[in-house]
Amino acid sequence: MTTPLAEVLEGQRAAELRRAARALLKRPLLLVRGPYADDFRLVRRHSAELREWFERNTGWALQVDAEAARLRKTPGRLDDHTHPAREATRAAAPFTRRRYVLFCLALAALERGEAQIALGRLAEHIVLDVADPQLVATGMEFTLERRDERLDLAAVVKVLIDLGVLRRVAGDEEAYVSGAGDVLYDVERRVLAGLLATRRGPSTVRGDDLRERVAELTRDSTLDTDEARFSAIRRHLTRRLIDDPVLYYDELSDAELAYLTKQRPFILARINELTGLVAEVRAEGIAMVDPYDDLTDVRMPEQGTHGHVTLLLAERLAAADGAVTVAELQARVRELAVEHAGFWAKSAKEPGAEAWLVEQALARLAALDLVTRTPEGAVSRPALARYAVGEAVVIEPRSTGSTGSTGSTARKATQR
């Protein structure tokens, strides 16, 4: 039998829509030029359906024009610091506090500036803005007198280039850092204007407490009806399920848990249909698993020494009854370094390497909601049990009877 043409076309449309949605989730800012141009065209083709889905289910606005597509994502959790901005380099080092401040000040300077700007001129604007008494009171300093300050500014600019806000015309950042030259950029003002992802203008928010100000920036409009309240809960839950590695029930309010209990099949089905994420439902919560393994910035397990260390420490933490101290984990890494000396990188076996190996492992596990950091170390969360390995079980094969032969003994490691 041949498949009707209408069904074939509908299947192609659904597949294209899913690819477009996943492209936006991986990179919420897509440009008509550059390495993601194909994704941009796909999103633009399905912009109406994508806009309606994201607005209804997550509250994220999608803006698409001839130059760019911008999904204005806001996180489900405003206090999650485990997924920082990172350098646009292979090292992908996380942003420091100073780099975040420089990033914001650079955007402000570019907004006031012209269509082109030199890096030196941008730096001058930032130095003047840092002298603001309110910033000085926070301890923020930036004078460009030290090399590490220029390195921070160069890292911020490279992220702006990666986002498409700046286009390099001449020069390079390394020359600027070493004092051997300057860099000239074109400013893509339409891309710049689309970066801010808030429901309110920052200047309209009052208050001194940072958490309250951030909450005000992203808060939904007045929820004065049951329908509006249920809609806000649905959007919050969907944002958490799409963005967070695990949604634990004990993190939800009574109203959120009650709504999720009733509406879980419908919410999970809608997410799966658009994104391809598959729900793994356990007694403690829900994780949306990506069978394509490209909608995450942190993977577990992962290859290499750091990935191996993280997996082995996950096993140690999962088997523990309560919190495990950093000192205990470092001692375990020293033991593992001897056991796996032939496989680990040379630097991982040097004296003192266990400190940064443990820190990187705990940072990865915390980012995946598999552990909770404590002042002394870490304590496992329920989802970490999937990495706990049980005792090896020896399975003796049955006799084949007439031939009297036996097979080889098989060892099977069980996973809880």
Coordinates of N, CA and C in Angstrom, one line a residue, residues 2 35 88 90 103 108 116 125 154 166 177 196 206 212 226 246 271 305 328 341-343 346 360 390 394 401 409:
T2 N 0.5 2.2 -0.7 CA 1.2 3.5 -0.7 C 0.6 4.5 0.3
P35 N 26.7 30.4 10.5 CA 26.6 29.0 10.6 C 25.2 28.4 10.8
A88 N 33.3 32.0 24.5 CA 33.1 31.5 23.1 C 34.4 30.9 22.6
R90 N 37.1 27.2 22.9 CA 37.1 25.7 23.2 C 37.1 25.5 24.7
F103 N 29.8 42.6 30.5 CA 28.9 42.3 29.4 C 27.7 43.3 29.3
A108 N 25.2 48.3 27.0 CA 24.7 49.7 27.2 C 25.5 50.7 26.4
Q116 N 29.5 51.6 13.9 CA 30.8 51.0 14.1 C 31.5 51.5 15.3
H125 N 34.4 53.7 27.1 CA 33.0 53.9 27.6 C 32.8 53.1 28.9
A154 N 38.1 41.1 26.3 CA 38.2 40.4 25.1 C 37.2 39.2 25.1
L166 N 28.2 41.8 17.3 CA 29.3 42.5 16.7 C 29.8 41.7 15.5
V177 N 44.8 42.8 23.5 CA 45.2 42.4 24.9 C 46.6 42.6 25.1
L196 N 17.6 41.6 25.1 CA 16.9 41.7 26.4 C 15.7 40.8 26.4
R206 N 11.6 48.6 40.7 CA 12.1 49.3 41.8 C 12.5 48.2 42.9
E212 N 14.4 40.1 44.2 CA 13.1 40.7 43.9 C 13.0 41.4 42.6
D226 N -8.9 32.3 37.9 CA -8.5 30.9 38.0 C -7.8 30.5 36.7
V246 N 16.1 17.8 35.8 CA 15.1 17.0 36.5 C 14.1 18.0 37.2
I271 N 5.1 18.4 25.0 CA 6.5 18.7 25.0 C 7.1 17.6 24.0
T305 N 39.1 12.1 30.8 CA 39.4 11.9 32.2 C 38.3 12.5 33.1
E328 N 36.8 13.5 51.6 CA 36.5 12.1 51.2 C 36.6 11.9 49.7
A341 N 45.7 4.7 36.3 CA 46.9 5.5 35.8 C 47.2 5.3 34.3
G342 N 46.9 4.2 33.8 CA 47.2 4.0 32.3 C 46.2 4.6 31.4
F343 N 45.0 5.2 31.9 CA 44.0 5.7 31.1 C 43.8 7.2 31.3
K346 N 47.8 12.7 32.0 CA 49.0 12.9 32.9 C 48.7 13.9 34.0
Q360 N 35.4 20.1 39.6 CA 34.7 20.0 38.3 C 33.6 18.9 38.2
G390 N 25.2 -1.9 41.3 CA 25.1 -2.9 42.3 C 26.2 -4.0 42.2
V394 N 26.9 -13.4 39.5 CA 27.5 -14.5 38.6 C 26.3 -15.4 38.2
G401 N 22.6 -30.7 28.5 CA 22.0 -32.0 28.5 C 22.8 -33.0 27.7
T409 N 31.1 -18.6 31.9 CA 30.4 -17.9 32.9 C 30.2 -16.4 32.6

